[in-house]
Amino acid sequence: MFKEIAVQVKNSILFVAVFTVLCGLLYPVGMTLVGQLVFPKQAAGSMIVVGGKTVGSELIGQPFDDPKYFWSRPSATSPFAYNASNSSGSNLGPTNPAFISGIKANVDAARKANPDMAAAPVPMDLVTASASGLDPHISPAAAEYQAARVAKARHLDPAKVEAFIAQNTQGRWLGFIGDPGVNVVKLNLALDELK
Amino acid sequence: MTSNQWLQIIAYFVVLLALAIPLGIYMGKVYENKPLFLSKLFGWLEKLIYKLGGIHPEKEMDWKGYALSMLLFNIVGGLILYAMERFQASLPLNPAGQSAVPPDLAFNTAISFITNTNWQFYGGESTMSYLTQMAGLAVHNFLCAASGMATLVALIRGIVRKETKFLGNFWVDMTRGTLYILLPLSLIFTMILIQQGTPQTFGNTVNASLVQPTSYDQPVTTAAGVPVTVDGKPQMTHVVVTEQPISLGPVASQEAIKMLGTNGGGYFNVNSAHPYENPTPFIDFLELLAILLIPAALCFTFGSMVKDHRQGWAILAAMFLLLAPMLYICVQQEQAGNPLLNKLTMGTHGETLADGNMEGKEVRFGIVNSSLWASITTAASNGSVNAMHDSFTPLGGMVPMWMIMLGEVSFGGVGSGLYGMLAFVILAVFVAGLMVGRTPEYLGKKIQTYEMKMASIMILIPPLLVLVCTAVAVATGGNGTNNPGAHGFSELLYAFDSMSNNNGSAFAGLSATTLYNLMGGAAMWFGRFWLAIPVLAMAGSLAKKKAVPESAGTLPTHTVLFVVMLISTVVIVGALTFFPALALGPIVEHLKMVRM
């Protein structure tokens, strides 16, 4: 029996070693080489480079609170919002009093910043924290909600702002899978380039 | 539910079925050692692995030998993984300079990854080095999935074979499962992931200049880390942030196997909610498919190995029908949203995501894909998340909790789901036998005391672990919860539900304590191997039996009647065991919410 166990332990060690080389080194290193060759931009994180400077990633959101920018969703990452080295949701439960008062503060801030929309309901995604804390998108409704404010702050024709929103909206895949989202970083960068 | 939501869900299940049927039949060939197209490409590698591993592939094992290999292999793998986590600071490929993982957390994580649980009491990007992620955690994503499939295949052989003690060779089943099923699928999936935006690099964290700088208040501390206070108030400094540090790594290669092997351990803290792990609706659709692909395909593998596809279809139907109503409840509850928030936003029960419960969800997935994911990741024992279950509405969040409580048999883990379901099949056959007063049999094998004992152990162990661990956690003060009241209890119940059943998803607000790390580690260990060993024992006993010819008194196990029997057995066991605990958590919270 002990001899049997000794043989099996030896087999186990060899097996873990062989598969560590195959699945833990050759596989990821091979995929990295091929990936960087075929899709270099995506493999490196889809970075946005403006004037030789990396200003963010197409896939990672950033925080905004200037009236001239579209605002992203609230983020629960610490120690600051949209910390892309520490992704996190709020994990607050639906009846937690601290959660409800936090949302109330977000709703009040959104209404105050967008007086033109006083009569409209506040889009839920604009006042709730995303799962990752890095959500690059807001819903088209949340972009519409802010469009008048941004147009005023930038002295732009509202129709032009609408066109920018449409340009930076990622639709549903095949027209029906997923939900449409407006990429906030790309939209704000496009508006900045206008000057 | 809106018509678009119905359409997305129907499209998902149609594509899933279309892929699972051919894959399942192909996998049957892999385990019956038939010649394959891929063995022309990788046959030399298979032979090389046997040679390097000192394995005689033609030598078959009895159930004890098979179980011994499986156990020792997992113990050895776990010890190596533990050592890798503890020493990662002095090992290569650690550009972000992660320090050694603390012992209790390393213990919990090592067991978590060898048991196909992938429970994570840590944030990946802030804890693990690149080496630990890809040469430690990701390797076990392959191996524990292959080990689960091997155990299932041994059970199927036990049912098919007659008057023998041999169940196959564990090492051969491991090698073929990895080489001909998991690796090829992962190679294809990794490339699609990279194309869509998942990083695959060994470069360090990139610091991007923020378009608009941000700031935060930080408490001032002394050199020893004690907060400084002025007039009793903590003193704060204003910190301006101009750069966004963006964590990267070899993410895509790990993401692929994490989804395919029902592992679910994310590269990043927020798992598949992270825009790098799950960048687009298209990838989300593929990752959803990957969760159920192999568990669903195994039903067809089963059908082709027992040479009766009706048996596989019957089990698949039962699995689907256990899931479907729960999925509906989850989507409906999340779309209806949180009435306490709707009051504040003046929102209505509308049809877009801007009306639903969006806390802890990502815009690109919306309500329906977040709810679909929550339901199927817990039906299968994947446990990855693309939304934070902790912030679901009370009844929406009860759905994933309940799917795990069923014992991970509605699809379940790769291999472990189907062998768990077969334990329920044996129980259902036995109950039916009692009703009509005949000796129960399944696929030509008599079900006797020994099989019933093993099936009962398999069905009773996980609920026992869940309830005892939750009770201990509550009795010791219920520390570490992120929310007060009933929801805090739900966090604890979910944690031990998830670990004992090897799922790995979480109400992630719960923080790790040494007790939870150690107790959870033990629960994951027993939840995996105290089921896998009885499975193999049962396989050994079934293989020795003679076949009983089918007679007029044989209960057919492919009929609608039997599917209903099977579903009832699973639901009754789950409901009787867990209803009191659910009443204390999500149900009481729901009642509180609608009356606030």
mmCIF file of N, CA, C and O in Angstrom, chain B residues 126-189:
data_model
loop_
_atom_site.group_PDB
_atom_site.id
_atom_site.type_symbol
_atom_site.label_atom_id
_atom_site.label_comp_id
_atom_site.label_asym_id
_atom_site.label_seq_id
_atom_site.Cartn_x
_atom_site.Cartn_y
_atom_site.Cartn_z
ATOM 1 N N SER B 126 -4.509 43.322 -6.846
ATOM 2 C CA SER B 126 -3.796 43.943 -5.730
ATOM 3 C C SER B 126 -3.159 42.899 -4.815
ATOM 4 O O SER B 126 -2.635 43.229 -3.760
ATOM 5 N N THR B 127 -3.208 41.600 -5.190
ATOM 6 C CA THR B 127 -2.688 40.553 -4.299
ATOM 7 C C THR B 127 -1.716 39.604 -4.980
ATOM 8 O O THR B 127 -0.699 39.223 -4.393
ATOM 9 N N MET B 128 -2.034 39.187 -6.220
ATOM 10 C CA MET B 128 -1.305 38.077 -6.840
ATOM 11 C C MET B 128 -0.321 38.577 -7.913
ATOM 12 O O MET B 128 -0.656 39.471 -8.699
ATOM 13 N N SER B 129 0.871 37.953 -7.964
ATOM 14 C CA SER B 129 1.835 38.287 -9.015
ATOM 15 C C SER B 129 1.402 37.647 -10.330
ATOM 16 O O SER B 129 0.557 36.745 -10.336
ATOM 17 N N TYR B 130 1.985 38.079 -11.444
ATOM 18 C CA TYR B 130 1.654 37.479 -12.745
ATOM 19 C C TYR B 130 1.945 35.980 -12.713
ATOM 20 O O TYR B 130 1.193 35.170 -13.259
ATOM 21 N N LEU B 131 3.065 35.594 -12.058
ATOM 22 C CA LEU B 131 3.438 34.176 -12.032
ATOM 23 C C LEU B 131 2.396 33.353 -11.275
ATOM 24 O O LEU B 131 1.956 32.304 -11.748
ATOM 25 N N THR B 132 1.982 33.844 -10.097
ATOM 26 C CA THR B 132 0.988 33.107 -9.313
ATOM 27 C C THR B 132 -0.302 32.961 -10.110
ATOM 28 O O THR B 132 -0.923 31.900 -10.115
ATOM 29 N N GLN B 133 -0.695 34.039 -10.802
ATOM 30 C CA GLN B 133 -1.939 33.980 -11.575
ATOM 31 C C GLN B 133 -1.847 32.942 -12.690
ATOM 32 O O GLN B 133 -2.721 32.088 -12.815
ATOM 33 N N MET B 134 -0.772 32.991 -13.501
ATOM 34 C CA MET B 134 -0.799 32.168 -14.718
ATOM 35 C C MET B 134 -0.202 30.779 -14.524
ATOM 36 O O MET B 134 -0.671 29.819 -15.117
ATOM 37 N N ALA B 135 0.844 30.653 -13.667
ATOM 38 C CA ALA B 135 1.472 29.340 -13.505
ATOM 39 C C ALA B 135 0.946 28.623 -12.263
ATOM 40 O O ALA B 135 1.265 27.459 -12.031
ATOM 41 N N GLY B 136 0.150 29.330 -11.453
ATOM 42 C CA GLY B 136 -0.448 28.691 -10.286
ATOM 43 C C GLY B 136 -1.942 28.547 -10.474
ATOM 44 O O GLY B 136 -2.460 27.486 -10.804
ATOM 45 N N LEU B 137 -2.637 29.672 -10.336
ATOM 46 C CA LEU B 137 -4.101 29.637 -10.345
ATOM 47 C C LEU B 137 -4.654 29.116 -11.669
ATOM 48 O O LEU B 137 -5.530 28.246 -11.693
ATOM 49 N N ALA B 138 -4.129 29.630 -12.807
ATOM 50 C CA ALA B 138 -4.703 29.243 -14.098
ATOM 51 C C ALA B 138 -4.429 27.775 -14.419
ATOM 52 O O ALA B 138 -5.252 27.111 -15.062
ATOM 53 N N VAL B 139 -3.295 27.231 -13.969
ATOM 54 C CA VAL B 139 -3.003 25.818 -14.215
ATOM 55 C C VAL B 139 -4.067 24.956 -13.534
ATOM 56 O O VAL B 139 -4.579 23.988 -14.106
ATOM 57 N N HIS B 140 -4.420 25.344 -12.305
ATOM 58 C CA HIS B 140 -5.437 24.554 -11.600
ATOM 59 C C HIS B 140 -6.820 24.748 -12.183
ATOM 60 O O HIS B 140 -7.693 23.901 -11.995
ATOM 61 N N ASN B 141 -7.023 25.866 -12.891
ATOM 62 C CA ASN B 141 -8.280 26.008 -13.612
ATOM 63 C C ASN B 141 -8.434 24.889 -14.639
ATOM 64 O O ASN B 141 -9.522 24.351 -14.844
ATOM 65 N N PHE B 142 -7.327 24.530 -15.292
ATOM 66 C CA PHE B 142 -7.357 23.401 -16.230
ATOM 67 C C PHE B 142 -7.510 22.073 -15.470
ATOM 68 O O PHE B 142 -8.357 21.248 -15.797
ATOM 69 N N LEU B 143 -6.647 21.891 -14.464
ATOM 70 C CA LEU B 143 -6.528 20.565 -13.864
ATOM 71 C C LEU B 143 -7.749 20.166 -13.043
ATOM 72 O O LEU B 143 -8.175 19.018 -13.079
ATOM 73 N N CYS B 144 -8.338 21.139 -12.302
ATOM 74 C CA CYS B 144 -9.482 20.713 -11.495
ATOM 75 C C CYS B 144 -10.686 20.471 -12.391
ATOM 76 O O CYS B 144 -11.526 19.621 -12.085
ATOM 77 N N ALA B 145 -10.763 21.181 -13.514
ATOM 78 C CA ALA B 145 -11.847 20.900 -14.453
ATOM 79 C C ALA B 145 -11.665 19.504 -15.051
ATOM 80 O O ALA B 145 -12.611 18.710 -15.116
ATOM 81 N N ALA B 146 -10.424 19.188 -15.459
ATOM 82 C CA ALA B 146 -10.152 17.866 -16.028
ATOM 83 C C ALA B 146 -10.412 16.777 -14.989
ATOM 84 O O ALA B 146 -10.931 15.704 -15.308
ATOM 85 N N SER B 147 -10.084 17.063 -13.739
ATOM 86 C CA SER B 147 -10.282 16.104 -12.658
ATOM 87 C C SER B 147 -11.779 15.847 -12.420
ATOM 88 O O SER B 147 -12.201 14.706 -12.181
ATOM 89 N N GLY B 148 -12.596 16.897 -12.506
ATOM 90 C CA GLY B 148 -14.039 16.730 -12.360
ATOM 91 C C GLY B 148 -14.613 15.871 -13.477
ATOM 92 O O GLY B 148 -15.426 14.970 -13.242
ATOM 93 N N MET B 149 -14.149 16.127 -14.708
ATOM 94 C CA MET B 149 -14.645 15.338 -15.844
ATOM 95 C C MET B 149 -14.191 13.886 -15.724
ATOM 96 O O MET B 149 -14.960 12.962 -16.022
ATOM 97 N N ALA B 150 -12.944 13.679 -15.253
ATOM 98 C CA ALA B 150 -12.432 12.316 -15.109
ATOM 99 C C ALA B 150 -13.289 11.523 -14.124
ATOM 100 O O ALA B 150 -13.648 10.370 -14.380
ATOM 101 N N THR B 151 -13.647 12.159 -13.009
ATOM 102 C CA THR B 151 -14.463 11.479 -12.000
ATOM 103 C C THR B 151 -15.819 11.089 -12.583
ATOM 104 O O THR B 151 -16.315 9.978 -12.351
ATOM 105 N N LEU B 152 -16.403 12.000 -13.351
ATOM 106 C CA LEU B 152 -17.686 11.700 -13.989
ATOM 107 C C LEU B 152 -17.549 10.528 -14.960
ATOM 108 O O LEU B 152 -18.387 9.618 -14.978
ATOM 109 N N VAL B 153 -16.483 10.560 -15.761
ATOM 110 C CA VAL B 153 -16.310 9.522 -16.765
ATOM 111 C C VAL B 153 -16.139 8.150 -16.103
ATOM 112 O O VAL B 153 -16.680 7.143 -16.574
ATOM 113 N N ALA B 154 -15.448 8.129 -14.949
ATOM 114 C CA ALA B 154 -15.307 6.870 -14.220
ATOM 115 C C ALA B 154 -16.674 6.352 -13.789
ATOM 116 O O ALA B 154 -16.953 5.150 -13.868
ATOM 117 N N LEU B 155 -17.559 7.264 -13.364
ATOM 118 C CA LEU B 155 -18.904 6.843 -12.960
ATOM 119 C C LEU B 155 -19.680 6.303 -14.162
ATOM 120 O O LEU B 155 -20.352 5.268 -14.058
ATOM 121 N N ILE B 156 -19.567 6.989 -15.292
ATOM 122 C CA ILE B 156 -20.289 6.512 -16.484
ATOM 123 C C ILE B 156 -19.781 5.118 -16.873
ATOM 124 O O ILE B 156 -20.564 4.223 -17.191
ATOM 125 N N ARG B 157 -18.459 4.927 -16.808
ATOM 126 C CA ARG B 157 -17.919 3.594 -17.129
ATOM 127 C C ARG B 157 -18.452 2.563 -16.152
ATOM 128 O O ARG B 157 -18.750 1.429 -16.532
ATOM 129 N N GLY B 158 -18.595 2.946 -14.878
ATOM 130 C CA GLY B 158 -19.160 2.033 -13.882
ATOM 131 C C GLY B 158 -20.558 1.593 -14.277
ATOM 132 O O GLY B 158 -20.935 0.431 -14.082
ATOM 133 N N ILE B 159 -21.335 2.525 -14.840
ATOM 134 C CA ILE B 159 -22.696 2.178 -15.258
ATOM 135 C C ILE B 159 -22.664 1.278 -16.498
ATOM 136 O O ILE B 159 -23.417 0.314 -16.602
ATOM 137 N N VAL B 160 -21.761 1.584 -17.432
ATOM 138 C CA VAL B 160 -21.754 0.888 -18.727
ATOM 139 C C VAL B 160 -21.133 -0.508 -18.621
ATOM 140 O O VAL B 160 -21.644 -1.476 -19.187
ATOM 141 N N ARG B 161 -20.011 -0.607 -17.898
ATOM 142 C CA ARG B 161 -19.274 -1.876 -17.874
ATOM 143 C C ARG B 161 -19.966 -2.906 -16.997
ATOM 144 O O ARG B 161 -20.714 -2.556 -16.083
ATOM 145 N N LYS B 162 -19.663 -4.176 -17.279
ATOM 146 C CA LYS B 162 -20.308 -5.260 -16.528
ATOM 147 C C LYS B 162 -19.260 -6.199 -15.960
ATOM 148 O O LYS B 162 -18.312 -6.560 -16.646
ATOM 149 N N GLU B 163 -19.450 -6.564 -14.715
ATOM 150 C CA GLU B 163 -18.645 -7.575 -14.044
ATOM 151 C C GLU B 163 -17.147 -7.334 -14.207
ATOM 152 O O GLU B 163 -16.391 -8.223 -14.600
ATOM 153 N N THR B 164 -16.742 -6.124 -13.911
ATOM 154 C CA THR B 164 -15.311 -5.811 -13.897
ATOM 155 C C THR B 164 -15.051 -4.892 -12.721
ATOM 156 O O THR B 164 -15.980 -4.303 -12.177
ATOM 157 N N LYS B 165 -13.786 -4.793 -12.304
ATOM 158 C CA LYS B 165 -13.497 -3.816 -11.245
ATOM 159 C C LYS B 165 -12.790 -2.591 -11.808
ATOM 160 O O LYS B 165 -12.536 -1.642 -11.096
ATOM 161 N N PHE B 166 -12.498 -2.592 -13.103
ATOM 162 C CA PHE B 166 -11.688 -1.503 -13.658
ATOM 163 C C PHE B 166 -12.529 -0.334 -14.181
ATOM 164 O O PHE B 166 -13.548 -0.527 -14.836
ATOM 165 N N LEU B 167 -12.066 0.875 -13.881
ATOM 166 C CA LEU B 167 -12.814 2.086 -14.257
ATOM 167 C C LEU B 167 -12.045 2.987 -15.219
ATOM 168 O O LEU B 167 -12.508 4.074 -15.556
ATOM 169 N N GLY B 168 -10.850 2.581 -15.625
ATOM 170 C CA GLY B 168 -10.047 3.444 -16.497
ATOM 171 C C GLY B 168 -8.801 3.921 -15.776
ATOM 172 O O GLY B 168 -8.556 3.556 -14.636
ATOM 173 N N ASN B 169 -8.001 4.719 -16.470
ATOM 174 C CA ASN B 169 -6.765 5.233 -15.884
ATOM 175 C C ASN B 169 -6.912 6.738 -15.650
ATOM 176 O O ASN B 169 -7.132 7.513 -16.586
ATOM 177 N N PHE B 170 -6.802 7.145 -14.384
ATOM 178 C CA PHE B 170 -7.010 8.552 -14.021
ATOM 179 C C PHE B 170 -6.095 9.487 -14.806
ATOM 180 O O PHE B 170 -6.510 10.530 -15.298
ATOM 181 N N TRP B 171 -4.825 9.101 -14.947
ATOM 182 C CA TRP B 171 -3.854 9.983 -15.599
ATOM 183 C C TRP B 171 -4.184 10.158 -17.081
ATOM 184 O O TRP B 171 -4.029 11.250 -17.633
ATOM 185 N N VAL B 172 -4.634 9.086 -17.709
ATOM 186 C CA VAL B 172 -5.009 9.174 -19.129
ATOM 187 C C VAL B 172 -6.222 10.091 -19.293
ATOM 188 O O VAL B 172 -6.252 10.956 -20.166
ATOM 189 N N ASP B 173 -7.221 9.920 -18.407
ATOM 190 C CA ASP B 173 -8.422 10.759 -18.510
ATOM 191 C C ASP B 173 -8.086 12.230 -18.281
ATOM 192 O O ASP B 173 -8.629 13.110 -18.954
ATOM 193 N N MET B 174 -7.175 12.492 -17.333
ATOM 194 C CA MET B 174 -6.735 13.875 -17.079
ATOM 195 C C MET B 174 -6.059 14.466 -18.315
ATOM 196 O O MET B 174 -6.344 15.589 -18.739
ATOM 197 N N THR B 175 -5.127 13.676 -18.887
ATOM 198 C CA THR B 175 -4.342 14.175 -20.012
ATOM 199 C C THR B 175 -5.223 14.426 -21.221
ATOM 200 O O THR B 175 -5.159 15.490 -21.847
ATOM 201 N N ARG B 176 -6.078 13.435 -21.543
ATOM 202 C CA ARG B 176 -6.918 13.592 -22.737
ATOM 203 C C ARG B 176 -7.923 14.723 -22.569
ATOM 204 O O ARG B 176 -8.190 15.480 -23.500
ATOM 205 N N GLY B 177 -8.487 14.833 -21.365
ATOM 206 C CA GLY B 177 -9.447 15.912 -21.106
ATOM 207 C C GLY B 177 -8.816 17.285 -21.286
ATOM 208 O O GLY B 177 -9.418 18.206 -21.848
ATOM 209 N N THR B 178 -7.590 17.440 -20.805
ATOM 210 C CA THR B 178 -6.916 18.740 -20.912
ATOM 211 C C THR B 178 -6.489 19.012 -22.355
ATOM 212 O O THR B 178 -6.718 20.085 -22.904
ATOM 213 N N LEU B 179 -5.875 17.988 -22.950
ATOM 214 C CA LEU B 179 -5.234 18.175 -24.253
ATOM 215 C C LEU B 179 -6.230 18.291 -25.405
ATOM 216 O O LEU B 179 -6.024 19.063 -26.340
ATOM 217 N N TYR B 180 -7.309 17.503 -25.347
ATOM 218 C CA TYR B 180 -8.223 17.440 -26.489
ATOM 219 C C TYR B 180 -9.516 18.227 -26.286
ATOM 220 O O TYR B 180 -10.289 18.391 -27.220
ATOM 221 N N ILE B 181 -9.779 18.682 -25.036
ATOM 222 C CA ILE B 181 -11.013 19.440 -24.812
ATOM 223 C C ILE B 181 -10.697 20.852 -24.321
ATOM 224 O O ILE B 181 -11.009 21.847 -24.974
ATOM 225 N N LEU B 182 -10.048 20.954 -23.162
ATOM 226 C CA LEU B 182 -9.913 22.267 -22.525
ATOM 227 C C LEU B 182 -8.926 23.179 -23.255
ATOM 228 O O LEU B 182 -9.219 24.356 -23.486
ATOM 229 N N LEU B 183 -7.753 22.640 -23.613
ATOM 230 C CA LEU B 183 -6.751 23.505 -24.255
ATOM 231 C C LEU B 183 -7.192 24.033 -25.624
ATOM 232 O O LEU B 183 -7.108 25.237 -25.873
ATOM 233 N N PRO B 184 -7.695 23.160 -26.523
ATOM 234 C CA PRO B 184 -8.095 23.699 -27.835
ATOM 235 C C PRO B 184 -9.183 24.764 -27.726
ATOM 236 O O PRO B 184 -9.109 25.809 -28.381
ATOM 237 N N LEU B 185 -10.192 24.535 -26.847
ATOM 238 C CA LEU B 185 -11.245 25.536 -26.682
ATOM 239 C C LEU B 185 -10.658 26.844 -26.145
ATOM 240 O O LEU B 185 -11.036 27.933 -26.572
ATOM 241 N N SER B 186 -9.706 26.721 -25.191
ATOM 242 C CA SER B 186 -9.112 27.929 -24.602
ATOM 243 C C SER B 186 -8.293 28.714 -25.615
ATOM 244 O O SER B 186 -8.301 29.948 -25.599
ATOM 245 N N LEU B 187 -7.584 27.995 -26.496
ATOM 246 C CA LEU B 187 -6.775 28.686 -27.505
ATOM 247 C C LEU B 187 -7.654 29.566 -28.385
ATOM 248 O O LEU B 187 -7.355 30.734 -28.638
ATOM 249 N N ILE B 188 -8.765 28.982 -28.845
ATOM 250 C CA ILE B 188 -9.664 29.743 -29.721
ATOM 251 C C ILE B 188 -10.252 30.928 -28.969
ATOM 252 O O ILE B 188 -10.259 32.064 -29.449
ATOM 253 N N PHE B 189 -10.726 30.660 -27.757
ATOM 254 C CA PHE B 189 -11.430 31.690 -26.993
ATOM 255 C C PHE B 189 -10.492 32.842 -26.632
ATOM 256 O O PHE B 189 -10.882 34.011 -26.679
#
